[in-house]
Amino acid sequence: MPPTISRLALAALAVSASLLSVQPAPAAVACDSGNFDAWLADFKTDAAAKGISQQAINAGLAGVTFDQSVLNRDRSQKVFTQSFEEFSGRMVPPRLERGSNRMKQYGSVLSRIEQAYGVPGEVLVAIWGLETDFGVNTGKFATIRSLATLAYDCRRSEQFRAELLDALRIVQRGDLAPGDMKGAWAGELGQTQFMPSSWMKYAIDFDGNGKRDLLHNVPDVLASTANYLVGYGWQKGKDWQPGSPNFEVLKQWNKSEVYSKTVAYFAAQLARAP
């Protein structure tokens, strides 16, 4: 009688064979590993696995290098130490007349945005003015390079890795070409300084031209800012001064109490401007 093998032994052999046949997945290249190029190559593979097209990956990441100046700025950030009186006194008076002029210039757009989203134009123009001087100073850092640098650095790697993926999604969607993506050193983009994740979530094509353009298109900029505030709970027709629910929404825009109070104050000044 031929020798027999128990079903248990056969099962054990099958498991052993399957374990031998499975190749271990290559380990991801660690942040701050001393080899940015290897890290970037690994990131490209991960981006493709997450559904980002090869075209967007190639266009967005071609020639991207590490930027030490971005890390220097990240390391040298100071806690906001100015009082509300100091900050608002420095920021609001030089912008009040220009803000009032923008209210008139974009009056019909702001009215349509308020009808659609419930956010008053004064609030949007105040944010616009404080963030970039009404689109004049949007920043000159190459966004994708900044995000790649901060994602490679271990301090907030996962946060900025996610933002870098969303920057590539902006490219993939056709909103911006990589060469146009310039902004603040930490990756904020556009005239009211959206991180790529906020761009993907809240950017609006308000004028219907087929693109969400927060760098050049003022109706898109203002409507997207309104959409962001609504996303965090803005209540139509309610006050925005400190102590109100809408003020808490302004703090979701910028967690600094002084900055949020300055937005509220600037908006109130614009509401009273002739």
mmCIF file of C-alpha atoms in Angstrom:
data_model
loop_
_atom_site.group_PDB
_atom_site.id
_atom_site.type_symbol
_atom_site.label_atom_id
_atom_site.label_comp_id
_atom_site.label_asym_id
_atom_site.label_seq_id
_atom_site.Cartn_x
_atom_site.Cartn_y
_atom_site.Cartn_z
ATOM 1 C CA MET A 1 0.000 0.000 0.000
ATOM 2 C CA PRO A 2 1.541 3.323 -1.028
ATOM 3 C CA PRO A 3 2.416 5.724 1.753
ATOM 4 C CA THR A 4 -0.230 8.374 2.408
ATOM 5 C CA ILE A 5 0.050 11.996 3.532
ATOM 6 C CA SER A 6 -2.537 13.367 5.870
ATOM 7 C CA ARG A 7 -4.709 16.300 4.787
ATOM 8 C CA LEU A 8 -3.129 18.338 7.591
ATOM 9 C CA ALA A 9 0.356 17.668 6.221
ATOM 10 C CA LEU A 10 -0.792 18.557 2.702
ATOM 11 C CA ALA A 11 -2.236 21.820 3.993
ATOM 12 C CA ALA A 12 1.020 22.614 5.760
ATOM 13 C CA LEU A 13 2.985 21.948 2.573
ATOM 14 C CA ALA A 14 0.640 24.175 0.574
ATOM 15 C CA VAL A 15 1.052 27.044 3.055
ATOM 16 C CA SER A 16 4.827 26.666 2.985
ATOM 17 C CA ALA A 17 4.842 26.734 -0.810
ATOM 18 C CA SER A 18 2.661 29.843 -0.919
ATOM 19 C CA LEU A 19 4.899 31.647 1.566
ATOM 20 C CA LEU A 20 7.947 30.807 -0.514
ATOM 21 C CA SER A 21 6.270 32.070 -3.705
ATOM 22 C CA VAL A 22 5.270 35.498 -2.295
ATOM 23 C CA GLN A 23 7.980 38.089 -2.690
ATOM 24 C CA PRO A 24 8.123 40.697 0.077
ATOM 25 C CA ALA A 25 7.092 44.197 -1.011
ATOM 26 C CA PRO A 26 10.014 46.570 -1.240
ATOM 27 C CA ALA A 27 10.281 48.810 1.787
ATOM 28 C CA ALA A 28 9.366 52.453 1.224
ATOM 29 C CA VAL A 29 12.283 54.850 1.215
ATOM 30 C CA ALA A 30 12.221 56.629 4.570
ATOM 31 C CA CYS A 31 11.876 60.363 4.970
ATOM 32 C CA ASP A 32 15.137 62.263 5.399
ATOM 33 C CA SER A 33 17.068 59.152 4.397
ATOM 34 C CA GLY A 34 19.946 61.060 2.857
ATOM 35 C CA ASN A 35 18.814 60.281 -0.687
ATOM 36 C CA PHE A 36 16.094 62.630 -1.927
ATOM 37 C CA ASP A 37 16.123 61.172 -5.444
ATOM 38 C CA ALA A 38 15.462 57.646 -4.146
ATOM 39 C CA TRP A 39 12.684 58.985 -1.940
ATOM 40 C CA LEU A 40 11.146 60.811 -4.907
ATOM 41 C CA ALA A 41 11.289 57.705 -7.094
ATOM 42 C CA ASP A 42 9.479 55.786 -4.367
ATOM 43 C CA PHE A 43 6.913 58.567 -4.074
ATOM 44 C CA LYS A 44 6.213 58.401 -7.818
ATOM 45 C CA THR A 45 5.456 54.697 -7.496
ATOM 46 C CA ASP A 46 3.129 55.376 -4.588
ATOM 47 C CA ALA A 47 1.372 58.192 -6.473
ATOM 48 C CA ALA A 48 0.692 55.862 -9.405
ATOM 49 C CA ALA A 49 -0.650 53.217 -7.022
ATOM 50 C CA LYS A 50 -3.035 55.842 -5.644
ATOM 51 C CA GLY A 51 -4.521 56.467 -9.081
ATOM 52 C CA ILE A 52 -2.589 59.513 -10.238
ATOM 53 C CA SER A 53 -1.854 59.359 -13.953
ATOM 54 C CA GLN A 54 1.667 58.845 -15.208
ATOM 55 C CA GLN A 55 1.266 61.987 -17.277
ATOM 56 C CA ALA A 56 0.532 64.100 -14.175
ATOM 57 C CA ILE A 57 3.362 62.451 -12.233
ATOM 58 C CA ASN A 58 5.865 63.062 -15.027
ATOM 59 C CA ALA A 59 4.733 66.628 -15.609
ATOM 60 C CA GLY A 60 4.567 67.540 -11.936
ATOM 61 C CA LEU A 61 7.709 65.885 -10.648
ATOM 62 C CA ALA A 62 10.131 66.175 -13.569
ATOM 63 C CA GLY A 63 13.330 67.788 -12.364
ATOM 64 C CA VAL A 64 12.073 68.391 -8.833
ATOM 65 C CA THR A 65 14.921 68.907 -6.379
ATOM 66 C CA PHE A 66 15.290 69.418 -2.652
ATOM 67 C CA ASP A 67 15.014 73.047 -1.465
ATOM 68 C CA GLN A 68 16.955 73.773 1.718
ATOM 69 C CA SER A 69 15.586 77.321 1.869
ATOM 70 C CA VAL A 70 12.097 75.910 2.471
ATOM 71 C CA LEU A 71 13.340 73.901 5.445
ATOM 72 C CA ASN A 72 15.192 76.929 6.761
ATOM 73 C CA ARG A 73 11.934 78.877 6.763
ATOM 74 C CA ASP A 74 10.080 75.998 8.367
ATOM 75 C CA ARG A 75 12.638 75.811 11.159
ATOM 76 C CA SER A 76 12.669 79.546 11.803
ATOM 77 C CA GLN A 77 8.938 80.109 12.248
ATOM 78 C CA LYS A 78 8.142 82.293 15.229
ATOM 79 C CA VAL A 79 5.023 82.168 17.320
ATOM 80 C CA PHE A 80 2.624 85.000 16.487
ATOM 81 C CA THR A 81 3.479 87.564 19.156
ATOM 82 C CA GLN A 82 1.811 90.759 17.972
ATOM 83 C CA SER A 83 -1.296 91.942 19.753
ATOM 84 C CA PHE A 84 -4.540 92.499 17.856
ATOM 85 C CA GLU A 85 -4.030 96.255 18.125
ATOM 86 C CA GLU A 86 -0.514 96.003 16.689
ATOM 87 C CA PHE A 87 -1.374 93.600 13.887
ATOM 88 C CA SER A 88 -4.665 95.166 12.802
ATOM 89 C CA GLY A 89 -3.145 98.644 13.055
ATOM 90 C CA ARG A 90 -0.378 97.598 10.693
ATOM 91 C CA MET A 91 -2.489 95.565 8.259
ATOM 92 C CA VAL A 92 -5.902 97.208 7.903
ATOM 93 C CA PRO A 93 -5.435 100.977 7.339
ATOM 94 C CA PRO A 94 -3.167 100.604 4.256
ATOM 95 C CA ARG A 95 -5.665 98.179 2.698
ATOM 96 C CA LEU A 96 -8.963 99.831 3.574
ATOM 97 C CA GLU A 97 -9.289 102.102 0.529
ATOM 98 C CA ARG A 98 -8.144 99.367 -1.871
ATOM 99 C CA GLY A 99 -10.530 96.941 -0.210
ATOM 100 C CA SER A 100 -13.407 99.377 -0.630
ATOM 101 C CA ASN A 101 -12.494 99.790 -4.296
ATOM 102 C CA ARG A 102 -12.481 95.995 -4.764
ATOM 103 C CA MET A 103 -15.941 95.846 -3.181
ATOM 104 C CA LYS A 104 -17.174 98.245 -5.874
ATOM 105 C CA GLN A 105 -15.212 96.644 -8.724
ATOM 106 C CA TYR A 106 -16.499 93.134 -8.001
ATOM 107 C CA GLY A 107 -19.855 94.143 -6.549
ATOM 108 C CA SER A 108 -21.991 92.016 -8.880
ATOM 109 C CA VAL A 109 -19.738 88.961 -8.435
ATOM 110 C CA LEU A 110 -19.774 89.354 -4.648
ATOM 111 C CA SER A 111 -23.567 89.676 -4.654
ATOM 112 C CA ARG A 112 -23.938 86.447 -6.636
ATOM 113 C CA ILE A 113 -21.509 84.681 -4.323
ATOM 114 C CA GLU A 114 -23.390 85.843 -1.241
ATOM 115 C CA GLN A 115 -26.649 84.658 -2.780
ATOM 116 C CA ALA A 116 -25.119 81.257 -3.538
ATOM 117 C CA TYR A 117 -23.080 80.699 -0.360
ATOM 118 C CA GLY A 118 -24.320 83.179 2.231
ATOM 119 C CA VAL A 119 -20.906 84.726 2.900
ATOM 120 C CA PRO A 120 -20.832 88.562 2.720
ATOM 121 C CA GLY A 121 -18.441 90.197 0.295
ATOM 122 C CA GLU A 122 -16.796 92.208 3.077
ATOM 123 C CA VAL A 123 -15.532 89.030 4.717
ATOM 124 C CA LEU A 124 -14.159 87.641 1.446
ATOM 125 C CA VAL A 125 -12.445 90.900 0.499
ATOM 126 C CA ALA A 126 -10.938 91.219 3.986
ATOM 127 C CA ILE A 127 -9.410 87.735 3.711
ATOM 128 C CA TRP A 128 -8.236 88.482 0.169
ATOM 129 C CA GLY A 129 -6.523 91.673 1.265
ATOM 130 C CA LEU A 130 -4.829 90.210 4.330
ATOM 131 C CA GLU A 131 -3.623 87.076 2.569
ATOM 132 C CA THR A 132 -2.046 88.490 -0.601
ATOM 133 C CA ASP A 133 -2.807 92.216 -0.899
ATOM 134 C CA PHE A 134 -5.720 91.385 -3.211
ATOM 135 C CA GLY A 135 -3.675 88.994 -5.332
ATOM 136 C CA VAL A 136 -0.524 91.093 -5.650
ATOM 137 C CA ASN A 137 1.737 88.943 -3.440
ATOM 138 C CA THR A 138 0.843 85.284 -3.953
ATOM 139 C CA GLY A 139 4.392 83.979 -3.479
ATOM 140 C CA LYS A 140 7.211 82.856 -5.759
ATOM 141 C CA PHE A 141 8.136 79.417 -4.412
ATOM 142 C CA ALA A 142 7.649 76.461 -6.760
ATOM 143 C CA THR A 143 4.766 74.723 -5.035
ATOM 144 C CA ILE A 144 5.561 71.133 -5.953
ATOM 145 C CA ARG A 145 9.221 71.552 -5.011
ATOM 146 C CA SER A 146 8.252 73.041 -1.630
ATOM 147 C CA LEU A 147 5.796 70.253 -0.905
ATOM 148 C CA ALA A 148 8.242 67.550 -1.957
ATOM 149 C CA THR A 149 10.890 69.054 0.327
ATOM 150 C CA LEU A 150 8.531 69.183 3.301
ATOM 151 C CA ALA A 151 7.242 65.671 2.586
ATOM 152 C CA TYR A 152 10.818 64.349 2.486
ATOM 153 C CA ASP A 153 11.588 66.053 5.809
ATOM 154 C CA CYS A 154 10.478 63.881 8.726
ATOM 155 C CA ARG A 155 8.917 66.620 10.861
ATOM 156 C CA ARG A 156 5.510 66.614 9.118
ATOM 157 C CA SER A 157 6.135 64.068 6.399
ATOM 158 C CA GLU A 158 2.686 62.451 6.195
ATOM 159 C CA GLN A 159 0.873 65.797 6.153
ATOM 160 C CA PHE A 160 2.932 67.155 3.275
ATOM 161 C CA ARG A 161 3.028 63.842 1.427
ATOM 162 C CA ALA A 162 -0.776 64.054 1.258
ATOM 163 C CA GLU A 163 -0.566 67.679 0.081
ATOM 164 C CA LEU A 164 1.936 66.704 -2.628
ATOM 165 C CA LEU A 165 -0.448 64.021 -3.889
ATOM 166 C CA ASP A 166 -3.231 66.592 -4.057
ATOM 167 C CA ALA A 167 -0.949 69.005 -5.935
ATOM 168 C CA LEU A 168 -0.515 66.297 -8.579
ATOM 169 C CA ARG A 169 -4.293 65.806 -8.636
ATOM 170 C CA ILE A 170 -4.666 69.534 -9.401
ATOM 171 C CA VAL A 171 -2.359 68.985 -12.387
ATOM 172 C CA GLN A 172 -4.219 65.835 -13.417
ATOM 173 C CA ARG A 173 -7.575 67.609 -13.285
ATOM 174 C CA GLY A 174 -6.223 70.344 -15.550
ATOM 175 C CA ASP A 175 -6.714 73.259 -13.163
ATOM 176 C CA LEU A 176 -3.090 74.393 -13.380
ATOM 177 C CA ALA A 177 0.105 73.449 -15.180
ATOM 178 C CA PRO A 178 3.009 72.624 -12.828
ATOM 179 C CA GLY A 179 4.979 75.651 -14.029
ATOM 180 C CA ASP A 180 2.134 77.954 -12.956
ATOM 181 C CA MET A 181 2.037 76.512 -9.442
ATOM 182 C CA LYS A 182 3.951 79.124 -7.477
ATOM 183 C CA GLY A 183 3.033 80.355 -4.029
ATOM 184 C CA ALA A 184 4.121 80.547 -0.413
ATOM 185 C CA TRP A 185 7.037 78.486 0.903
ATOM 186 C CA ALA A 186 4.787 75.926 2.646
ATOM 187 C CA GLY A 187 2.748 75.120 -0.459
ATOM 188 C CA GLU A 188 -0.155 77.587 -0.183
ATOM 189 C CA LEU A 189 -1.503 78.554 -3.593
ATOM 190 C CA GLY A 190 -3.589 81.327 -5.031
ATOM 191 C CA GLN A 191 -4.917 84.727 -4.084
ATOM 192 C CA THR A 192 -6.327 83.521 -0.771
ATOM 193 C CA GLN A 193 -3.650 80.891 -0.172
ATOM 194 C CA PHE A 194 -5.244 77.441 -0.371
ATOM 195 C CA MET A 195 -3.273 74.327 0.466
ATOM 196 C CA PRO A 196 -3.692 71.739 -2.331
ATOM 197 C CA SER A 197 -6.021 69.617 -0.170
ATOM 198 C CA SER A 198 -8.322 72.629 0.304
ATOM 199 C CA TRP A 199 -8.077 73.404 -3.409
ATOM 200 C CA MET A 200 -9.234 69.890 -4.255
ATOM 201 C CA LYS A 201 -12.076 70.054 -1.746
ATOM 202 C CA TYR A 202 -13.343 73.626 -2.081
ATOM 203 C CA ALA A 203 -12.120 75.227 -5.328
ATOM 204 C CA ILE A 204 -15.001 76.399 -7.529
ATOM 205 C CA ASP A 205 -15.209 77.212 -11.235
ATOM 206 C CA PHE A 206 -17.528 80.144 -10.569
ATOM 207 C CA ASP A 207 -17.324 81.788 -13.973
ATOM 208 C CA GLY A 208 -17.910 78.514 -15.822
ATOM 209 C CA ASN A 209 -14.787 78.548 -18.002
ATOM 210 C CA GLY A 210 -14.020 74.907 -17.217
ATOM 211 C CA LYS A 211 -11.135 75.481 -14.786
ATOM 212 C CA ARG A 212 -10.805 76.171 -11.097
ATOM 213 C CA ASP A 213 -8.176 78.902 -11.139
ATOM 214 C CA LEU A 214 -7.409 80.491 -7.787
ATOM 215 C CA LEU A 215 -4.244 82.142 -9.056
ATOM 216 C CA HIS A 216 -5.636 84.437 -11.743
ATOM 217 C CA ASN A 217 -9.444 84.253 -11.772
ATOM 218 C CA VAL A 218 -10.983 86.566 -9.150
ATOM 219 C CA PRO A 219 -14.548 85.137 -9.299
ATOM 220 C CA ASP A 220 -13.113 81.646 -8.728
ATOM 221 C CA VAL A 221 -10.926 82.974 -5.888
ATOM 222 C CA LEU A 222 -13.770 84.669 -4.016
ATOM 223 C CA ALA A 223 -16.348 81.914 -4.567
ATOM 224 C CA SER A 224 -13.895 79.229 -3.504
ATOM 225 C CA THR A 225 -13.080 81.154 -0.335
ATOM 226 C CA ALA A 226 -16.806 81.375 0.410
ATOM 227 C CA ASN A 227 -17.188 77.653 -0.269
ATOM 228 C CA TYR A 228 -14.347 76.922 2.166
ATOM 229 C CA LEU A 229 -16.054 78.933 4.929
ATOM 230 C CA VAL A 230 -19.371 77.213 4.257
ATOM 231 C CA GLY A 231 -17.573 73.875 4.476
ATOM 232 C CA TYR A 232 -16.565 74.773 8.021
ATOM 233 C CA GLY A 233 -20.066 75.812 9.052
ATOM 234 C CA TRP A 234 -20.580 79.437 8.033
ATOM 235 C CA GLN A 235 -24.119 80.553 8.927
ATOM 236 C CA LYS A 236 -25.848 82.818 6.422
ATOM 237 C CA GLY A 237 -27.055 86.140 7.797
ATOM 238 C CA LYS A 238 -25.228 85.797 11.114
ATOM 239 C CA ASP A 239 -22.602 88.040 12.679
ATOM 240 C CA TRP A 240 -18.881 87.275 12.347
ATOM 241 C CA GLN A 241 -17.509 89.168 15.343
ATOM 242 C CA PRO A 242 -15.654 87.416 18.210
ATOM 243 C CA GLY A 243 -17.983 85.208 20.223
ATOM 244 C CA SER A 244 -20.214 84.337 17.273
ATOM 245 C CA PRO A 245 -20.363 80.932 15.518
ATOM 246 C CA ASN A 246 -19.096 82.533 12.322
ATOM 247 C CA PHE A 247 -16.036 83.843 14.140
ATOM 248 C CA GLU A 248 -15.236 80.242 15.043
ATOM 249 C CA VAL A 249 -15.396 79.501 11.317
ATOM 250 C CA LEU A 250 -12.884 82.298 10.664
ATOM 251 C CA LYS A 251 -10.595 80.560 13.151
ATOM 252 C CA GLN A 252 -10.738 77.482 10.938
ATOM 253 C CA TRP A 253 -9.324 79.676 8.185
ATOM 254 C CA ASN A 254 -6.484 80.801 10.439
ATOM 255 C CA LYS A 255 -6.204 79.478 13.958
ATOM 256 C CA SER A 256 -4.520 82.653 15.221
ATOM 257 C CA GLU A 257 -7.020 84.589 17.354
ATOM 258 C CA VAL A 258 -5.282 87.840 16.417
ATOM 259 C CA TYR A 259 -5.500 87.092 12.689
ATOM 260 C CA SER A 260 -9.156 86.044 12.877
ATOM 261 C CA LYS A 261 -10.062 89.151 14.879
ATOM 262 C CA THR A 262 -8.291 91.251 12.256
ATOM 263 C CA VAL A 263 -10.340 89.632 9.465
ATOM 264 C CA ALA A 264 -13.530 90.372 11.423
ATOM 265 C CA TYR A 265 -12.470 93.958 12.119
ATOM 266 C CA PHE A 266 -11.407 94.599 8.510
ATOM 267 C CA ALA A 267 -14.696 93.178 7.218
ATOM 268 C CA ALA A 268 -16.660 95.412 9.594
ATOM 269 C CA GLN A 269 -14.706 98.447 8.383
ATOM 270 C CA LEU A 270 -15.450 97.531 4.773
ATOM 271 C CA ALA A 271 -19.140 97.130 5.572
ATOM 272 C CA ARG A 272 -19.188 100.732 6.827
ATOM 273 C CA ALA A 273 -17.037 102.158 4.030
ATOM 274 C CA PRO A 274 -18.771 104.576 1.639
#
